């Protein structure tokens, strides 16, 4: 029997399980084969496309059997666009997959065998996102607006995205027409020339904000776009964002208001808040609300809540409406400024927003606190920095409520926190249906 496979080999395998990106996993002589878009139990012929030291990557060329959990993906760009990776899996199995991903990460990286609750489902399985970015580029001698192919900068042209509201179709269509009719140049990554690089659509129920990312600050030909959009929409805003750099960061630092509304207004939990084109906001409104409700319940009736990594202060403000005293800590100056505006609009006299690094602010605060307190922490994907984790443990909160968008870094952080805290509650939420991403809420109490 053959010992090893090499690129372009084809073999028949049965998928044993799904991996943390929702991809099928088979094996050959003890070496793993990742097979995207194949499901557990399926017998498939695969073509090896990458032969790495510890694993292979392969694509399905023929199905001999198909899983009863397989559904037909509704999006015509599925498997080409890098946005969704599990549209072919029925929704209840998507939820089961996500629960297992959280369980496996906790076992693998934290050696924790915990009861993980059933995943809270999204109210919408499609058209749930309130924000999406679309690259605009000149590729293969033509204008392309769409989504990047996975792990590449090749644009797959799209005229709709099933993750965002129906509005996206008209907006993409109008934007493309506007560029063609007015001879507007799209960015070319190779030459670093061309005016428009990205468009970002952010929306609430009534209005939308369209951010047009330009590489050339002098570009100002927006009137034809405004006229076009006005034919279909009454409430919208256009912001020009200037990003001259040729890198993977979408937004530059400079925003110039071009037309209409500058911010989207929301009202929730008794808080009025405004979201501009740069504010952090959880992308799935229903799940965001479910998570914040649960956090309020878990915080309960305590004297003081510290919202570490507080961003533009939405969660701190909601907590302030429901708790006695709240302190938010955020490292970015502009975000703290926004958090203070939110505090002012909502007249939250029991909220203090501190601008600084949790690693430095938390230990100083802890020295002055004489009551029991709870820390709510909502870090970015990379998790909590080690220096902040040490500061958190040394400040000895009675309870820690950790909201994470990355099960691996959550597990890494829990492997340290578990030495001082009992993990009471692990609740995954389906913030991102049709993708393998998961949001998880964990509550722990001091041992
Ligand atoms: C996921 S966002 C938090 C959003 C916020 N909880 C909300 O509901 O709007 C993470 C935030 O952590 C901040 N951050 C990252 N490292 C930090 C640190 N060492 N100290 C304080 N804030 C930090 C980031 O600037 C970012 O605003």
Coordinates of C-alpha atoms and ligand atoms in Angstrom, one line a residue:
X1 CA 0.0 0.0 0.0
X2 CA 1.1 3.6 -0.7
X3 CA 2.9 5.2 2.3
X4 CA 2.4 8.9 1.5
X5 CA 0.3 11.0 -0.8
X6 CA 1.7 13.8 -2.9
X7 CA 0.1 16.7 -4.7
X8 CA -2.4 15.8 -7.4
X9 CA -3.0 12.2 -6.0
X10 CA -6.6 11.2 -5.8
X11 CA -8.0 8.8 -3.2
X12 CA -11.3 7.7 -1.7
X13 CA -11.8 8.6 1.9
X14 CA -14.6 8.8 4.5
X15 CA -14.9 12.0 6.5
X16 CA -14.4 11.2 10.2
X17 CA -15.4 14.6 11.8
X18 CA -15.6 18.3 11.2
X19 CA -12.7 20.7 12.1
X20 CA -12.8 24.1 13.8
X21 CA -13.5 25.9 10.5
X22 CA -16.3 23.5 9.6
X23 CA -14.1 21.6 7.1
X24 CA -14.3 17.8 6.8
X25 CA -11.4 15.8 8.3
X26 CA -10.2 12.4 7.0
X27 CA -6.9 10.7 7.4
X28 CA -4.4 8.7 5.4
X29 CA -1.8 6.6 7.2
X30 CA -2.2 8.7 10.4
X31 CA -1.8 12.0 8.6
X32 CA -4.8 14.3 8.6
X33 CA -6.5 15.4 5.3
X34 CA -8.6 18.6 5.5
X35 CA -11.5 18.5 3.0
X36 CA -13.4 21.8 2.9
X37 CA -17.2 21.5 2.2
X38 CA -17.3 17.7 3.0
X39 CA -19.4 16.4 5.9
X40 CA -19.0 13.7 8.6
X41 CA -19.8 10.2 7.2
X42 CA -19.5 11.2 3.5
X43 CA -17.5 8.9 1.3
X44 CA -15.7 11.1 -1.3
X45 CA -12.9 10.9 -3.8
X46 CA -10.5 13.8 -3.1
X47 CA -7.8 15.4 -5.0
X48 CA -4.7 16.5 -2.9
X49 CA -4.0 20.1 -3.5
X50 CA -1.4 20.7 -0.7
X51 CA 1.0 18.3 0.9
X52 CA 2.2 19.9 4.2
X53 CA 4.5 18.3 6.8
X54 CA 1.6 17.3 9.2
X55 CA -1.5 17.5 7.0
X56 CA -2.9 17.5 3.5
X57 CA -5.5 19.8 2.0
X58 CA -7.8 18.2 -0.6
X59 CA -10.9 19.0 -2.5
X60 CA -13.8 16.8 -3.3
X61 CA -13.9 15.6 -6.9
X62 CA -16.7 13.0 -6.5
X63 CA -19.3 12.0 -3.8
X64 CA -20.0 8.3 -3.3
X65 CA -22.4 9.1 -0.4
X66 CA -23.8 12.2 1.1
X67 CA -24.7 13.1 4.7
X68 CA -28.4 13.5 5.6
X69 CA -27.3 16.8 7.2
X70 CA -26.3 18.2 3.9
X71 CA -28.5 21.0 2.4
X72 CA -28.2 22.8 -0.8
X73 CA -26.4 26.2 -0.3
X74 CA -28.6 29.1 -1.4
X75 CA -25.8 31.4 -2.3
X76 CA -24.4 31.1 -5.9
X77 CA -21.0 32.3 -4.7
X78 CA -20.7 29.7 -2.0
X79 CA -17.3 27.8 -2.1
X80 CA -15.8 30.6 -4.2
X81 CA -16.3 33.6 -1.9
X82 CA -14.3 33.5 1.3
X83 CA -17.3 34.7 3.4
X84 CA -19.3 31.6 4.4
X85 CA -17.9 28.1 5.0
X86 CA -20.8 26.0 6.2
X87 CA -23.9 26.9 4.1
X88 CA -24.0 23.2 3.1
X89 CA -24.7 22.1 6.7
X90 CA -28.3 22.3 8.0
X91 CA -28.8 24.9 10.7
X92 CA -29.3 22.6 13.7
X93 CA -26.1 20.8 12.8
X94 CA -24.3 24.1 12.5
X95 CA -25.3 24.8 16.1
X96 CA -24.1 21.3 17.2
X97 CA -20.8 21.9 15.4
X98 CA -20.2 25.2 17.2
X99 CA -21.0 23.6 20.6
X100 CA -18.4 21.0 19.8
X101 CA -15.8 23.5 18.6
X102 CA -16.1 25.3 22.0
X103 CA -16.0 22.0 23.9
X104 CA -12.9 20.8 21.9
X105 CA -11.0 24.1 22.4
X106 CA -11.6 24.0 26.1
X107 CA -10.4 20.4 26.3
X108 CA -7.4 20.9 24.0
X109 CA -6.1 24.3 25.3
X110 CA -7.4 24.4 28.9
X111 CA -7.6 20.7 29.8
X112 CA -11.2 21.6 30.9
X113 CA -14.0 19.1 30.5
X114 CA -17.0 21.4 31.1
X115 CA -20.7 21.4 30.5
X116 CA -21.2 23.7 27.5
X117 CA -24.8 24.9 27.0
X118 CA -26.6 24.4 23.7
X119 CA -25.8 27.3 21.3
X120 CA -28.3 30.1 21.4
X121 CA -29.6 30.3 17.8
X122 CA -29.8 33.4 15.7
X123 CA -33.3 34.6 14.9
X124 CA -32.2 34.9 11.2
X125 CA -30.1 32.3 9.5
X126 CA -29.4 34.7 6.6
X127 CA -29.5 38.5 6.2
X128 CA -28.5 39.0 9.8
X129 CA -25.4 41.2 9.5
X130 CA -25.5 45.0 10.1
X131 CA -22.1 45.6 8.5
X132 CA -20.1 44.3 5.6
X133 CA -17.0 45.5 3.6
X134 CA -16.7 44.9 -0.1
X135 CA -13.3 45.4 -1.9
X136 CA -13.4 47.4 -5.1
X137 CA -10.4 46.8 -7.5
X138 CA -9.2 46.8 -11.0
X139 CA -8.4 43.2 -11.7
X140 CA -8.0 41.2 -15.0
X141 CA -8.5 44.5 -16.9
X142 CA -12.0 45.2 -15.4
X143 CA -13.7 46.8 -12.5
X144 CA -14.6 44.2 -9.8
X145 CA -16.7 44.7 -6.6
X146 CA -17.3 41.7 -4.4
X147 CA -15.6 39.6 -1.8
X148 CA -12.1 38.2 -1.6
X149 CA -11.7 34.5 -2.4
X150 CA -10.5 32.7 0.8
X151 CA -6.8 33.4 1.7
X152 CA -6.4 35.5 -1.4
X153 CA -6.9 39.0 -2.8
X154 CA -8.7 37.8 -5.9
X155 CA -12.1 39.4 -6.0
X156 CA -15.2 37.2 -6.6
X157 CA -17.7 39.6 -8.2
X158 CA -21.0 39.5 -6.4
X159 CA -24.3 41.3 -6.9
X160 CA -25.9 40.3 -3.5
X161 CA -24.7 38.9 -0.2
X162 CA -27.2 36.7 1.7
X163 CA -25.6 37.7 5.0
X164 CA -26.8 41.4 4.7
X165 CA -30.2 42.9 4.1
X166 CA -31.9 43.0 0.7
X167 CA -30.7 46.7 0.4
X168 CA -27.2 45.4 -0.5
X169 CA -28.3 44.3 -4.0
X170 CA -29.4 47.8 -5.0
X171 CA -26.5 49.5 -3.4
X172 CA -23.9 47.2 -5.1
X173 CA -25.6 47.6 -8.4
X174 CA -25.9 51.4 -8.1
X175 CA -22.3 51.7 -7.0
X176 CA -21.0 49.7 -10.0
X177 CA -23.1 51.7 -12.4
X178 CA -21.9 55.0 -10.8
X179 CA -18.3 54.0 -11.3
X180 CA -18.7 52.9 -14.9
X181 CA -20.9 55.8 -16.0
X182 CA -18.5 58.4 -14.4
X183 CA -15.2 56.7 -15.4
X184 CA -14.2 56.4 -11.8
X185 CA -11.0 54.3 -11.3
X186 CA -10.8 51.3 -9.0
X187 CA -7.7 50.6 -7.0
X188 CA -5.0 48.4 -8.4
X189 CA -3.0 46.6 -5.7
X190 CA 0.0 46.0 -8.1
X191 CA 0.4 49.6 -9.3
X192 CA -1.0 51.3 -6.1
X193 CA -3.1 53.5 -8.5
X194 CA -6.8 54.0 -8.8
X195 CA -9.2 56.0 -6.6
X196 CA -11.7 53.6 -4.8
X197 CA -10.5 50.7 -2.7
X198 CA -13.5 49.5 -0.6
X199 CA -17.0 50.2 0.3
X200 CA -18.4 49.4 3.7
X201 CA -22.2 49.2 4.3
X202 CA -23.5 49.6 7.8
X203 CA -27.2 49.7 8.4
X204 CA -30.0 49.8 10.9
X205 CA -33.8 49.3 10.2
X206 CA -34.3 52.7 8.8
X207 CA -31.0 54.0 7.3
X208 CA -27.6 53.1 6.1
X209 CA -24.1 54.5 6.1
X210 CA -21.9 53.9 3.1
X211 CA -18.2 54.4 3.7
X212 CA -16.2 54.9 0.5
X213 CA -12.5 54.1 1.1
X214 CA -10.4 56.1 -1.3
X215 CA -6.6 56.0 -1.8
X216 CA -6.6 59.6 -3.2
X217 CA -7.7 62.3 -0.8
X218 CA -8.6 64.7 -3.6
X219 CA -11.2 62.4 -5.0
X220 CA -14.6 64.2 -4.6
X221 CA -16.9 63.0 -7.4
X222 CA -19.7 61.8 -5.2
X223 CA -22.7 63.8 -6.5
X224 CA -23.6 61.2 -9.2
X225 CA -23.6 58.5 -6.5
X226 CA -25.8 60.6 -4.2
X227 CA -28.3 61.2 -7.0
X228 CA -28.4 57.5 -7.9
X229 CA -28.9 56.3 -4.3
X230 CA -31.6 59.0 -3.7
X231 CA -33.7 57.3 -6.3
X232 CA -34.1 54.3 -4.1
X233 CA -33.4 55.4 -0.5
X234 CA -34.6 58.3 1.6
X235 CA -32.3 58.0 4.6
X236 CA -28.6 57.4 4.1
X237 CA -25.2 58.9 4.6
X238 CA -21.9 58.8 2.7
X239 CA -18.5 59.1 4.4
X240 CA -15.2 59.3 2.6
X241 CA -12.4 57.5 4.3
X242 CA -8.8 58.1 3.2
X243 CA -6.4 55.2 3.2
X244 CA -3.3 55.7 1.2
X245 CA -1.5 52.6 2.4
X246 CA -1.1 49.4 0.4
X247 CA -1.8 46.9 3.2
X248 CA -4.5 44.6 4.6
X249 CA -6.1 47.3 6.8
X250 CA -9.3 48.5 5.2
X251 CA -9.9 51.9 6.9
X252 CA -7.5 54.8 7.1
X253 CA -7.5 57.4 9.9
X254 CA -9.2 60.2 8.1
X255 CA -13.0 60.4 7.7
X256 CA -14.7 63.2 5.8
X257 CA -18.5 63.5 5.9
X258 CA -19.9 63.8 2.3
X259 CA -23.6 63.5 2.5
X260 CA -26.6 62.8 4.8
X261 CA -26.7 61.1 8.1
X262 CA -23.3 60.7 9.9
X263 CA -24.4 58.2 12.4
X264 CA -27.0 55.5 12.9
X265 CA -29.2 55.8 15.9
X266 CA -30.3 52.9 18.1
X267 CA -32.3 52.7 21.3
X268 CA -31.9 49.6 23.5
X269 CA -32.0 48.8 27.2
X270 CA -33.1 52.4 27.9
X271 CA -29.9 53.7 26.2
X272 CA -29.8 55.8 23.1
X273 CA -26.6 55.3 21.1
X274 CA -25.1 56.4 17.9
X275 CA -22.9 54.3 15.7
X276 CA -20.6 55.9 13.2
X277 CA -18.5 54.3 10.4
X278 CA -15.7 53.3 12.8
X279 CA -17.6 52.3 16.0
X280 CA -17.4 48.7 17.2
X281 CA -20.9 47.1 17.2
X282 CA -21.7 43.4 17.3
X283 CA -22.8 42.4 13.8
X284 CA -25.9 40.4 14.7
X285 CA -28.5 42.7 16.4
X286 CA -30.6 39.9 17.9
X287 CA -27.7 37.9 19.3
X288 CA -26.1 41.1 20.6
X289 CA -29.2 41.9 22.6
X290 CA -29.5 38.3 23.9
X291 CA -25.9 38.4 25.1
X292 CA -26.2 41.8 26.8
X293 CA -29.5 40.6 28.6
X294 CA -27.6 37.6 29.9
X295 CA -24.6 39.8 31.1
X296 CA -27.0 42.1 33.0
X297 CA -28.5 38.9 34.7
X298 CA -25.1 37.4 35.5
X299 CA -23.8 40.8 36.9
X300 CA -26.8 40.8 39.3
X301 CA -26.9 43.1 42.2
X302 CA -23.3 44.0 42.9
X303 CA -21.8 47.3 44.2
X304 CA -19.4 47.8 41.3
X305 CA -18.9 46.5 37.7
X306 CA -15.6 47.1 35.8
X307 CA -16.0 46.8 32.1
X308 CA -12.5 46.0 30.9
X309 CA -11.8 46.5 27.2
X310 CA -14.9 48.7 27.0
X311 CA -14.6 50.1 23.4
X312 CA -17.0 52.9 22.6
X313 CA -18.8 52.1 25.8
X314 CA -22.1 50.6 24.7
X315 CA -22.0 47.7 27.2
X316 CA -20.7 49.9 30.0
X317 CA -23.6 52.3 29.4
X318 CA -26.1 49.4 29.4
X319 CA -24.6 48.1 32.6
X320 CA -24.7 51.5 34.2
X321 CA -28.5 51.6 33.5
X322 CA -28.8 48.4 35.5
X323 CA -26.1 48.5 38.2
X324 CA -25.0 50.8 41.0
X325 CA -21.5 51.8 39.8
X326 CA -19.7 51.1 36.6
X327 CA -16.1 51.8 35.5
X328 CA -15.1 51.3 31.8
X329 CA -11.5 50.9 30.8
X330 CA -10.5 51.4 27.1
X331 CA -7.0 51.9 25.6
X332 CA -8.1 53.9 22.5
X333 CA -8.5 57.6 23.2
X334 CA -11.2 58.2 20.5
X335 CA -13.2 55.3 21.8
X336 CA -13.2 56.7 25.4
X337 CA -14.2 60.1 24.0
X338 CA -17.2 58.4 22.3
X339 CA -18.0 56.5 25.5
X340 CA -18.1 59.8 27.4
X341 CA -20.5 61.3 24.8
X342 CA -22.7 58.2 25.3
X343 CA -22.6 58.8 29.0
X344 CA -23.6 62.4 28.6
X345 CA -26.5 61.8 26.2
X346 CA -27.9 59.2 28.6
X347 CA -27.1 61.1 31.8
X348 CA -25.3 58.2 33.4
X349 CA -23.9 59.7 36.5
X350 CA -22.8 56.3 37.9
X351 CA -20.5 55.6 35.0
X352 CA -16.8 56.5 34.9
X353 CA -14.8 56.0 31.6
X354 CA -11.1 55.6 32.0
X355 CA -8.7 55.9 29.1
X356 CA -5.8 53.5 29.6
X357 CA -4.3 50.1 29.4
X358 CA -6.1 47.5 31.7
X359 CA -2.7 46.2 32.6
X360 CA -1.9 49.5 34.3
X361 CA -5.3 50.7 35.3
X362 CA -6.8 47.5 36.9
X363 CA -4.1 47.0 39.6
X364 CA -4.3 50.7 40.6
X365 CA -8.1 50.6 40.8
X366 CA -8.1 47.3 42.7
X367 CA -6.0 49.0 45.5
X368 CA -8.7 51.6 46.0
X369 CA -11.8 49.2 45.9
X370 CA -13.1 48.0 49.3
X371 CA -16.3 46.2 48.1
X372 CA -16.9 43.0 46.1
X373 CA -16.8 43.8 42.4
X374 CA -17.4 42.1 39.0
X375 CA -15.2 42.4 35.9
X376 CA -16.9 42.1 32.5
X377 CA -14.2 41.6 29.8
X378 CA -14.8 41.6 26.0
X379 CA -11.4 41.4 24.3
X380 CA -10.6 41.3 20.5
X381 CA -9.9 37.9 18.8
X382 CA -6.3 37.6 20.2
X383 CA -7.8 37.3 23.7
X384 CA -6.6 38.9 26.9
X385 CA -2.9 40.0 26.9
X386 CA -0.8 38.0 29.5
X387 CA 0.0 41.2 31.3
X388 CA -3.7 42.1 31.6
X389 CA -4.5 38.5 32.7
X390 CA -2.0 38.9 35.6
X391 CA -3.4 42.3 36.5
X392 CA -6.9 40.8 36.4
X393 CA -6.0 37.9 38.7
X394 CA -4.2 40.2 41.1
X395 CA -7.1 42.6 41.4
X396 CA -9.2 39.7 42.7
X397 CA -12.7 40.4 41.4
X398 CA -15.4 38.2 42.9
X399 CA -16.8 37.3 39.5
X400 CA -15.4 37.5 35.9
X401 CA -17.7 37.5 32.9
X402 CA -15.8 36.9 29.8
X403 CA -17.2 37.5 26.3
X404 CA -15.1 35.9 23.6
X405 CA -15.2 35.7 19.8
X406 CA -12.4 33.1 19.6
X407 CA -12.7 29.8 21.4
X408 CA -9.0 29.0 21.2
X409 CA -7.8 32.2 22.9
X410 CA -10.7 31.9 25.3
X411 CA -9.5 28.4 26.3
X412 CA -5.9 29.7 26.5
X413 CA -7.0 32.4 28.9
X414 CA -9.2 30.1 30.9
X415 CA -6.3 27.7 31.4
X416 CA -4.7 30.5 33.6
X417 CA -7.9 31.9 35.1
X418 CA -9.1 28.4 36.2
X419 CA -6.3 28.3 38.8
X420 CA -8.1 31.1 40.8
X421 CA -11.7 30.9 39.4
X422 CA -14.4 28.3 39.2
X423 CA -16.0 28.2 35.7
X424 CA -19.8 28.2 36.4
X425 CA -21.3 28.8 33.0
X426 CA -20.2 28.5 29.3
X427 CA -22.8 29.7 26.8
X428 CA -22.0 29.8 23.0
X429 CA -24.1 32.2 20.8
X430 CA -24.6 31.9 17.1
X431 CA -23.6 35.5 16.2
X432 CA -22.4 34.4 12.7
X433 CA -24.7 31.8 11.0
X434 CA -23.3 30.1 7.9
X435 CA -19.7 30.6 9.1
X436 CA -17.8 28.5 11.7
X437 CA -17.3 31.6 13.9
X438 CA -18.7 31.6 17.5
X439 CA -19.3 34.1 20.3
X440 CA -19.0 32.5 23.8
X441 CA -20.0 33.9 27.2
X442 CA -18.3 32.5 30.3
X443 CA -19.0 33.3 33.9
X444 CA -16.6 32.4 36.7
X445 CA -16.4 33.0 40.4
X446 CA -13.4 33.4 42.7
X447 CA -12.3 30.1 44.4
Ligands
LIG1 C1 -14.4 43.7 21.3 S1 -14.1 45.4 21.7 C2 -15.1 45.7 23.1 C3 -16.4 46.3 22.8 C4 -17.3 46.7 23.9 N1 -17.3 45.7 25.0 C5 -18.7 47.0 23.4 O1 -19.7 46.3 23.8 O2 -18.9 48.0 22.7 C6 -12.4 45.2 22.4 C7 -11.8 46.6 22.9 O3 -10.7 46.3 23.7 C8 -9.8 47.4 23.6 N2 -8.5 47.0 24.2 C9 -7.6 46.1 23.7 N3 -6.5 45.9 24.5 C10 -6.8 46.7 25.6 C11 -6.1 46.9 26.8 N4 -4.9 46.4 27.1 N5 -6.6 47.8 27.7 C12 -7.8 48.4 27.5 N6 -8.5 48.2 26.3 C13 -8.0 47.4 25.4 C14 -9.8 47.6 22.1 O4 -9.3 48.9 21.8 C15 -11.3 47.4 21.8 O5 -12.0 48.7 21.8

